Amino acid sequence: MPNARTARLSRRGLLAAGGALGLGAVLTACGDDDAKDGGADTKGSAKSGPWSFKDDRGTTVKLDKAPKNIVAFTGVAAALYDYGIEVKGVFGPTTTKDGKADVQAGDMDVSKVTVLGNVWDQFNVEKYAALAPDVLISTMFDDAGTLWYVPEASKDKIAKLAPSVGISVFDRQLTAPLQRMWELAESLGADMTDTKVTEAKKRFEAASERLRKAAKAKPEIKVLVGSASPELFYVSGTNLSIDLEYFKALGVNFVEPTEEAKKATGGWFESLSWENVDKHKADVIMMDDRSSAIQPADITEATWKQLPAVKAGQVIARSTEPILSYDKCVAPVEALAEAIEKAKKVS
């Protein structure tokens, strides 16, 4: 799953390397765990009166009014942008080395947001404080409430400056966090009846049905999910990642890492040397599209080039950390459906 490459092999490091992690505590004065509070407030609550939102940690953040100075993980900010909600600051992969928008920034104009940190473990607390944040929003890749890309070393300082909201992207199907982001955007004042929004949801549902039909028609096509680094090739398991769990539920036949290998990484993935990259047989390969991973066109290893799926041109990109708007989740579903529809059995 998500990987902010790190040499540390702690649980946090493992998840960052091929899985996921990061955390921020919630100020007692700004949030509580009152089970009576619901998820998002009703539409229009952002325009006047108090605002509250119960996140996926069970914590309800309450403010006198809807937050305006929002700081968010880049992918979250990109999703909110698709719903018409703009943030003041972001943290996480936002710009590439040439200054262009990172794939995780979606359609955001990255020149109009304050970037607090562009890489793993980077978060400028002073800049964050200067933004006078009302709320910090991120995703969570574990069940411990750890906020993605919030550094462990500075999480307590960050937590004192504003309450936080966490949306879980751990061990559930894609449709669950998509719905949660929808609810969050609505609570912040987004118009969820806008034609662009409703049509995007319909397109996502149509793409999902297309993938279901493709998988049913060609159950023999085996799909491997990979991510490349200079030293290792990572084969992702499907049991924890929101996109893969969803695709599997739609009937896609995935290659799974060995259980023994997954145990070493908390269940996320299997690490292979490039000499052993042909360990698993596959007809289609989905490759991590994030800037932290080597892209297929740049892989020079001879063993990679000899893989049957590679030689057949049956390699597609994978949105390893999907931007959680329906608009941005259409393309990945359609791409996999098309790949299976066109795939030849080569394994």
mmCIF file of C-alpha atoms in Angstrom, residues 9-306:
data_model
loop_
_atom_site.group_PDB
_atom_site.id
_atom_site.type_symbol
_atom_site.label_atom_id
_atom_site.label_comp_id
_atom_site.label_asym_id
_atom_site.label_seq_id
_atom_site.Cartn_x
_atom_site.Cartn_y
_atom_site.Cartn_z
ATOM 1 C CA LEU A 9 11.425 -1.235 10.370
ATOM 2 C CA SER A 10 9.134 -0.266 13.214
ATOM 3 C CA ARG A 11 5.405 -0.852 12.646
ATOM 4 C CA ARG A 12 5.218 2.788 11.571
ATOM 5 C CA GLY A 13 8.184 2.368 9.256
ATOM 6 C CA LEU A 14 6.857 -0.814 7.701
ATOM 7 C CA LEU A 15 3.532 0.751 6.906
ATOM 8 C CA ALA A 16 5.258 3.790 5.466
ATOM 9 C CA ALA A 17 7.527 1.608 3.340
ATOM 10 C CA GLY A 18 4.818 -0.418 1.656
ATOM 11 C CA GLY A 19 1.776 0.294 3.693
ATOM 12 C CA ALA A 20 0.986 3.527 5.587
ATOM 13 C CA LEU A 21 1.118 5.894 8.693
ATOM 14 C CA GLY A 22 1.501 9.312 10.777
ATOM 15 C CA LEU A 23 -0.650 10.870 13.898
ATOM 16 C CA GLY A 24 -2.204 13.870 15.593
ATOM 17 C CA ALA A 25 -4.011 13.945 18.917
ATOM 18 C CA VAL A 26 -7.223 15.848 19.428
ATOM 19 C CA LEU A 27 -7.496 18.671 21.940
ATOM 20 C CA THR A 28 -9.957 17.809 24.674
ATOM 21 C CA ALA A 29 -11.424 21.279 24.453
ATOM 22 C CA CYS A 30 -12.021 20.879 20.727
ATOM 23 C CA GLY A 31 -13.410 17.374 20.474
ATOM 24 C CA ASP A 32 -15.055 14.557 22.361
ATOM 25 C CA ASP A 33 -16.155 10.965 21.853
ATOM 26 C CA ASP A 34 -19.826 11.499 22.551
ATOM 27 C CA ALA A 35 -21.533 8.614 20.782
ATOM 28 C CA LYS A 36 -24.727 10.630 20.520
ATOM 29 C CA ASP A 37 -23.139 12.953 17.960
ATOM 30 C CA GLY A 38 -23.626 11.884 14.364
ATOM 31 C CA GLY A 39 -21.246 12.023 11.421
ATOM 32 C CA ALA A 40 -21.549 15.137 9.314
ATOM 33 C CA ASP A 41 -23.952 17.964 10.035
ATOM 34 C CA THR A 42 -26.768 18.541 7.586
ATOM 35 C CA LYS A 43 -26.213 20.476 4.395
ATOM 36 C CA GLY A 44 -25.970 24.220 4.964
ATOM 37 C CA SER A 45 -24.561 23.951 8.484
ATOM 38 C CA ALA A 46 -21.333 25.434 7.186
ATOM 39 C CA LYS A 47 -23.088 28.700 6.382
ATOM 40 C CA SER A 48 -24.134 29.626 9.894
ATOM 41 C CA GLY A 49 -24.186 28.294 13.422
ATOM 42 C CA PRO A 50 -22.070 25.646 15.140
ATOM 43 C CA TRP A 51 -20.215 22.942 13.203
ATOM 44 C CA SER A 52 -19.393 19.423 14.243
ATOM 45 C CA PHE A 53 -18.113 16.292 12.591
ATOM 46 C CA LYS A 54 -17.621 12.818 14.027
ATOM 47 C CA ASP A 55 -14.554 11.274 12.427
ATOM 48 C CA ASP A 56 -13.501 7.662 12.019
ATOM 49 C CA ARG A 57 -11.750 7.595 15.383
ATOM 50 C CA GLY A 58 -15.114 8.210 16.991
ATOM 51 C CA THR A 59 -14.011 11.727 17.928
ATOM 52 C CA THR A 60 -16.469 14.569 17.427
ATOM 53 C CA VAL A 61 -14.843 17.891 16.619
ATOM 54 C CA LYS A 62 -17.019 20.851 17.567
ATOM 55 C CA LEU A 63 -16.501 24.465 16.510
ATOM 56 C CA ASP A 64 -18.574 27.627 16.839
ATOM 57 C CA LYS A 65 -18.757 27.793 13.051
ATOM 58 C CA ALA A 66 -17.626 25.800 10.051
ATOM 59 C CA PRO A 67 -13.835 25.841 9.616
ATOM 60 C CA LYS A 68 -12.463 28.164 6.974
ATOM 61 C CA ASN A 69 -8.735 27.865 7.618
ATOM 62 C CA ILE A 70 -8.412 24.208 6.711
ATOM 63 C CA VAL A 71 -5.110 22.353 6.553
ATOM 64 C CA ALA A 72 -5.137 18.874 5.062
ATOM 65 C CA PHE A 73 -3.059 16.030 3.727
ATOM 66 C CA THR A 74 -2.590 16.694 0.006
ATOM 67 C CA GLY A 75 -4.848 13.860 -1.161
ATOM 68 C CA VAL A 76 -7.628 14.956 1.197
ATOM 69 C CA ALA A 77 -7.297 18.549 0.010
ATOM 70 C CA ALA A 78 -7.560 17.339 -3.592
ATOM 71 C CA ALA A 79 -10.763 15.456 -2.820
ATOM 72 C CA LEU A 80 -12.314 18.433 -1.045
ATOM 73 C CA TYR A 81 -11.302 20.645 -3.983
ATOM 74 C CA ASP A 82 -13.382 18.461 -6.296
ATOM 75 C CA TYR A 83 -16.364 19.250 -4.072
ATOM 76 C CA GLY A 84 -15.695 22.989 -4.087
ATOM 77 C CA ILE A 85 -13.937 23.234 -0.704
ATOM 78 C CA GLU A 86 -10.496 24.854 -0.788
ATOM 79 C CA VAL A 87 -7.840 24.579 1.919
ATOM 80 C CA LYS A 88 -5.201 27.058 3.112
ATOM 81 C CA GLY A 89 -2.363 24.619 3.693
ATOM 82 C CA VAL A 90 -1.326 21.097 2.729
ATOM 83 C CA PHE A 91 1.215 18.489 3.790
ATOM 84 C CA GLY A 92 2.322 15.426 1.874
ATOM 85 C CA PRO A 93 3.386 14.962 -1.773
ATOM 86 C CA THR A 94 2.258 18.183 -3.458
ATOM 87 C CA THR A 95 4.864 19.172 -6.044
ATOM 88 C CA THR A 96 7.372 17.185 -8.069
ATOM 89 C CA LYS A 97 11.053 18.071 -8.454
ATOM 90 C CA ASP A 98 10.256 20.197 -11.495
ATOM 91 C CA GLY A 99 7.638 22.174 -9.548
ATOM 92 C CA LYS A 100 4.598 20.603 -11.185
ATOM 93 C CA ALA A 101 1.631 19.256 -9.246
ATOM 94 C CA ASP A 102 2.162 15.797 -7.801
ATOM 95 C CA VAL A 103 -0.318 13.115 -8.858
ATOM 96 C CA GLN A 104 -1.790 13.216 -5.341
ATOM 97 C CA ALA A 105 -2.630 16.921 -5.717
ATOM 98 C CA GLY A 106 -5.336 16.208 -8.280
ATOM 99 C CA ASP A 107 -6.745 19.357 -9.890
ATOM 100 C CA MET A 108 -5.654 21.750 -7.137
ATOM 101 C CA ASP A 109 -3.680 24.837 -8.077
ATOM 102 C CA VAL A 110 -0.672 24.029 -5.892
ATOM 103 C CA SER A 111 0.629 27.587 -6.230
ATOM 104 C CA LYS A 112 -2.318 28.815 -4.162
ATOM 105 C CA VAL A 113 -1.761 26.671 -1.072
ATOM 106 C CA THR A 114 0.906 26.816 1.609
ATOM 107 C CA VAL A 115 2.944 23.622 1.497
ATOM 108 C CA LEU A 116 3.973 22.663 5.019
ATOM 109 C CA GLY A 117 5.886 19.581 3.955
ATOM 110 C CA ASN A 118 6.340 17.841 0.626
ATOM 111 C CA VAL A 119 7.965 14.606 1.770
ATOM 112 C CA TRP A 120 7.666 12.048 4.565
ATOM 113 C CA ASP A 121 8.450 13.349 8.077
ATOM 114 C CA GLN A 122 8.445 16.973 6.900
ATOM 115 C CA PHE A 123 5.942 19.385 8.481
ATOM 116 C CA ASN A 124 6.708 23.046 9.194
ATOM 117 C CA VAL A 125 4.958 23.670 12.515
ATOM 118 C CA GLU A 126 5.745 27.388 12.470
ATOM 119 C CA LYS A 127 4.105 27.850 9.070
ATOM 120 C CA TYR A 128 1.183 25.778 10.282
ATOM 121 C CA ALA A 129 0.678 28.028 13.312
ATOM 122 C CA ALA A 130 0.878 31.125 11.104
ATOM 123 C CA LEU A 131 -2.095 29.883 9.100
ATOM 124 C CA ALA A 132 -4.241 30.050 12.278
ATOM 125 C CA PRO A 133 -5.767 26.667 11.408
ATOM 126 C CA ASP A 134 -9.315 25.831 12.406
ATOM 127 C CA VAL A 135 -8.897 22.123 11.701
ATOM 128 C CA LEU A 136 -6.389 19.606 10.326
ATOM 129 C CA ILE A 137 -7.692 16.741 8.189
ATOM 130 C CA SER A 138 -5.889 13.591 7.106
ATOM 131 C CA THR A 139 -6.443 9.951 6.284
ATOM 132 C CA MET A 140 -5.549 6.996 8.517
ATOM 133 C CA PHE A 141 -3.890 3.761 7.414
ATOM 134 C CA ASP A 142 -4.190 1.887 10.680
ATOM 135 C CA ASP A 143 -6.788 1.213 13.357
ATOM 136 C CA ALA A 144 -4.925 3.225 15.988
ATOM 137 C CA GLY A 145 -6.021 6.671 14.777
ATOM 138 C CA THR A 146 -2.628 7.590 13.306
ATOM 139 C CA LEU A 147 -2.892 10.574 10.971
ATOM 140 C CA TRP A 148 -1.074 10.031 7.693
ATOM 141 C CA TYR A 149 1.990 12.235 7.098
ATOM 142 C CA VAL A 150 1.777 13.947 10.495
ATOM 143 C CA PRO A 151 5.301 13.369 11.892
ATOM 144 C CA GLU A 152 5.608 11.393 15.091
ATOM 145 C CA ALA A 153 8.206 13.819 16.465
ATOM 146 C CA SER A 154 5.998 16.902 16.160
ATOM 147 C CA LYS A 155 2.483 15.447 16.414
ATOM 148 C CA ASP A 156 1.910 16.774 19.940
ATOM 149 C CA LYS A 157 2.874 20.349 18.976
ATOM 150 C CA ILE A 158 0.656 20.117 15.916
ATOM 151 C CA ALA A 159 -2.273 18.782 17.943
ATOM 152 C CA LYS A 160 -2.186 21.789 20.300
ATOM 153 C CA LEU A 161 -2.781 24.237 17.470
ATOM 154 C CA ALA A 162 -6.088 22.899 16.124
ATOM 155 C CA PRO A 163 -8.393 19.870 16.385
ATOM 156 C CA SER A 164 -8.006 17.128 13.808
ATOM 157 C CA VAL A 165 -10.300 14.959 11.713
ATOM 158 C CA GLY A 166 -9.281 11.494 10.537
ATOM 159 C CA ILE A 167 -10.866 9.569 7.658
ATOM 160 C CA SER A 168 -10.021 5.874 7.703
ATOM 161 C CA VAL A 169 -8.638 4.243 4.578
ATOM 162 C CA PHE A 170 -7.698 1.031 6.356
ATOM 163 C CA ASP A 171 -9.166 -2.448 5.853
ATOM 164 C CA ARG A 172 -12.405 -1.438 4.143
ATOM 165 C CA GLN A 173 -13.719 -1.094 0.627
ATOM 166 C CA LEU A 174 -13.248 2.110 -1.363
ATOM 167 C CA THR A 175 -16.921 3.051 -1.205
ATOM 168 C CA ALA A 176 -16.766 3.544 2.578
ATOM 169 C CA PRO A 177 -14.147 6.352 2.661
ATOM 170 C CA LEU A 178 -15.688 7.844 -0.481
ATOM 171 C CA GLN A 179 -18.937 8.218 1.433
ATOM 172 C CA ARG A 180 -17.149 9.651 4.473
ATOM 173 C CA MET A 181 -15.372 12.281 2.364
ATOM 174 C CA TRP A 182 -18.723 13.124 0.784
ATOM 175 C CA GLU A 183 -20.212 13.666 4.259
ATOM 176 C CA LEU A 184 -17.247 15.759 5.360
ATOM 177 C CA ALA A 185 -17.417 17.972 2.263
ATOM 178 C CA GLU A 186 -21.159 18.418 2.733
ATOM 179 C CA SER A 187 -20.662 19.468 6.354
ATOM 180 C CA LEU A 188 -18.121 22.057 5.200
ATOM 181 C CA GLY A 189 -20.684 23.618 2.885
ATOM 182 C CA ALA A 190 -20.208 21.773 -0.403
ATOM 183 C CA ASP A 191 -23.216 21.582 -2.721
ATOM 184 C CA MET A 192 -23.653 17.851 -3.150
ATOM 185 C CA THR A 193 -26.603 18.366 -5.493
ATOM 186 C CA ASP A 194 -24.376 20.053 -8.073
ATOM 187 C CA THR A 195 -24.616 18.281 -11.427
ATOM 188 C CA LYS A 196 -20.832 17.795 -11.644
ATOM 189 C CA VAL A 197 -20.872 15.999 -8.299
ATOM 190 C CA THR A 198 -23.903 13.797 -8.938
ATOM 191 C CA GLU A 199 -22.752 12.880 -12.444
ATOM 192 C CA ALA A 200 -19.322 11.865 -11.116
ATOM 193 C CA LYS A 201 -20.986 9.457 -8.703
ATOM 194 C CA LYS A 202 -23.040 7.950 -11.531
ATOM 195 C CA ARG A 203 -19.890 7.529 -13.635
ATOM 196 C CA PHE A 204 -18.157 5.779 -10.746
ATOM 197 C CA GLU A 205 -21.076 3.388 -10.330
ATOM 198 C CA ALA A 206 -21.108 2.671 -14.073
ATOM 199 C CA ALA A 207 -17.352 2.040 -14.071
ATOM 200 C CA SER A 208 -17.742 -0.342 -11.146
ATOM 201 C CA GLU A 209 -20.402 -2.319 -12.989
ATOM 202 C CA ARG A 210 -18.146 -2.467 -16.042
ATOM 203 C CA LEU A 211 -15.332 -3.892 -13.903
ATOM 204 C CA ARG A 212 -17.670 -6.436 -12.343
ATOM 205 C CA LYS A 213 -18.715 -7.650 -15.787
ATOM 206 C CA ALA A 214 -15.128 -7.755 -17.062
ATOM 207 C CA ALA A 215 -13.947 -9.791 -14.077
ATOM 208 C CA LYS A 216 -16.862 -12.212 -14.443
ATOM 209 C CA ALA A 217 -16.258 -12.637 -18.171
ATOM 210 C CA LYS A 218 -12.520 -13.336 -17.772
ATOM 211 C CA PRO A 219 -11.965 -14.912 -14.325
ATOM 212 C CA GLU A 220 -8.763 -16.543 -15.566
ATOM 213 C CA ILE A 221 -6.943 -13.179 -15.817
ATOM 214 C CA LYS A 222 -4.625 -12.806 -12.828
ATOM 215 C CA VAL A 223 -3.741 -9.288 -11.681
ATOM 216 C CA LEU A 224 -0.580 -8.489 -9.716
ATOM 217 C CA VAL A 225 -0.207 -5.216 -7.825
ATOM 218 C CA GLY A 226 3.333 -3.881 -7.556
ATOM 219 C CA SER A 227 5.510 -0.966 -6.523
ATOM 220 C CA ALA A 228 9.122 -0.437 -7.551
ATOM 221 C CA SER A 229 12.118 0.926 -5.666
ATOM 222 C CA PRO A 230 15.806 0.786 -6.648
ATOM 223 C CA GLU A 231 16.464 -2.167 -4.361
ATOM 224 C CA LEU A 232 13.171 -4.038 -4.156
ATOM 225 C CA PHE A 233 9.916 -4.857 -5.881
ATOM 226 C CA TYR A 234 6.872 -4.853 -3.604
ATOM 227 C CA VAL A 235 3.886 -7.108 -4.264
ATOM 228 C CA SER A 236 0.797 -5.764 -2.502
ATOM 229 C CA GLY A 237 -1.762 -7.910 -0.739
ATOM 230 C CA THR A 238 -5.439 -7.059 -1.109
ATOM 231 C CA ASN A 239 -6.771 -7.388 2.434
ATOM 232 C CA LEU A 240 -6.020 -3.890 3.777
ATOM 233 C CA SER A 241 -6.083 -1.482 0.822
ATOM 234 C CA ILE A 242 -9.376 0.244 0.036
ATOM 235 C CA ASP A 243 -9.071 0.038 -3.742
ATOM 236 C CA LEU A 244 -7.929 -3.582 -3.856
ATOM 237 C CA GLU A 245 -10.549 -4.750 -1.374
ATOM 238 C CA TYR A 246 -13.201 -3.097 -3.539
ATOM 239 C CA PHE A 247 -11.864 -4.533 -6.791
ATOM 240 C CA LYS A 248 -11.645 -7.983 -5.213
ATOM 241 C CA ALA A 249 -15.275 -7.689 -4.093
ATOM 242 C CA LEU A 250 -16.159 -6.934 -7.713
ATOM 243 C CA GLY A 251 -14.572 -10.249 -8.702
ATOM 244 C CA VAL A 252 -11.040 -9.359 -9.808
ATOM 245 C CA ASN A 253 -8.635 -12.309 -9.542
ATOM 246 C CA PHE A 254 -5.577 -10.967 -7.710
ATOM 247 C CA VAL A 255 -2.176 -12.507 -7.114
ATOM 248 C CA GLU A 256 -1.591 -12.637 -3.359
ATOM 249 C CA PRO A 257 1.783 -12.538 -1.555
ATOM 250 C CA THR A 258 2.545 -15.482 0.679
ATOM 251 C CA GLU A 259 1.130 -15.254 4.195
ATOM 252 C CA GLU A 260 4.601 -15.696 5.665
ATOM 253 C CA ALA A 261 5.911 -12.756 3.659
ATOM 254 C CA LYS A 262 2.979 -10.529 4.584
ATOM 255 C CA LYS A 263 3.431 -11.203 8.297
ATOM 256 C CA ALA A 264 6.746 -9.346 8.195
ATOM 257 C CA THR A 265 4.983 -6.203 6.934
ATOM 258 C CA GLY A 266 1.820 -6.234 8.992
ATOM 259 C CA GLY A 267 -0.104 -7.831 6.145
ATOM 260 C CA TRP A 268 0.538 -5.149 3.541
ATOM 261 C CA PHE A 269 3.008 -6.559 1.015
ATOM 262 C CA GLU A 270 5.832 -8.908 0.088
ATOM 263 C CA SER A 271 9.325 -7.627 -0.702
ATOM 264 C CA LEU A 272 11.159 -9.274 -3.593
ATOM 265 C CA SER A 273 14.645 -8.760 -4.938
ATOM 266 C CA TRP A 274 14.705 -7.852 -8.616
ATOM 267 C CA GLU A 275 16.220 -11.279 -9.307
ATOM 268 C CA ASN A 276 13.038 -12.848 -7.943
ATOM 269 C CA VAL A 277 10.517 -10.472 -9.487
ATOM 270 C CA ASP A 278 9.095 -13.371 -11.527
ATOM 271 C CA LYS A 279 8.069 -15.325 -8.414
ATOM 272 C CA HIS A 280 4.348 -14.709 -9.015
ATOM 273 C CA LYS A 281 2.667 -15.338 -12.362
ATOM 274 C CA ALA A 282 0.373 -12.600 -13.648
ATOM 275 C CA ASP A 283 -1.447 -11.492 -16.787
ATOM 276 C CA VAL A 284 -1.933 -7.839 -15.819
ATOM 277 C CA ILE A 285 0.300 -5.754 -13.558
ATOM 278 C CA MET A 286 -0.910 -2.632 -11.743
ATOM 279 C CA MET A 287 1.980 -0.350 -10.754
ATOM 280 C CA ASP A 288 2.107 2.314 -8.019
ATOM 281 C CA ASP A 289 1.710 5.732 -9.680
ATOM 282 C CA ARG A 290 3.056 7.840 -6.800
ATOM 283 C CA SER A 291 6.178 9.942 -7.208
ATOM 284 C CA SER A 292 7.857 7.932 -4.436
ATOM 285 C CA ALA A 293 7.867 4.854 -6.678
ATOM 286 C CA ILE A 294 9.835 4.145 -9.836
ATOM 287 C CA GLN A 295 7.480 4.209 -12.802
ATOM 288 C CA PRO A 296 7.366 1.297 -15.276
ATOM 289 C CA ALA A 297 8.982 3.243 -18.120
ATOM 290 C CA ASP A 298 11.985 3.917 -15.898
ATOM 291 C CA ILE A 299 12.555 0.350 -14.689
ATOM 292 C CA THR A 300 15.769 -0.929 -16.257
ATOM 293 C CA GLU A 301 15.946 -4.365 -14.623
ATOM 294 C CA ALA A 302 16.152 -7.139 -17.216
ATOM 295 C CA THR A 303 14.049 -9.455 -15.069
ATOM 296 C CA TRP A 304 11.213 -6.938 -15.169
ATOM 297 C CA LYS A 305 11.383 -6.581 -18.932
ATOM 298 C CA GLN A 306 11.102 -10.346 -19.332
#
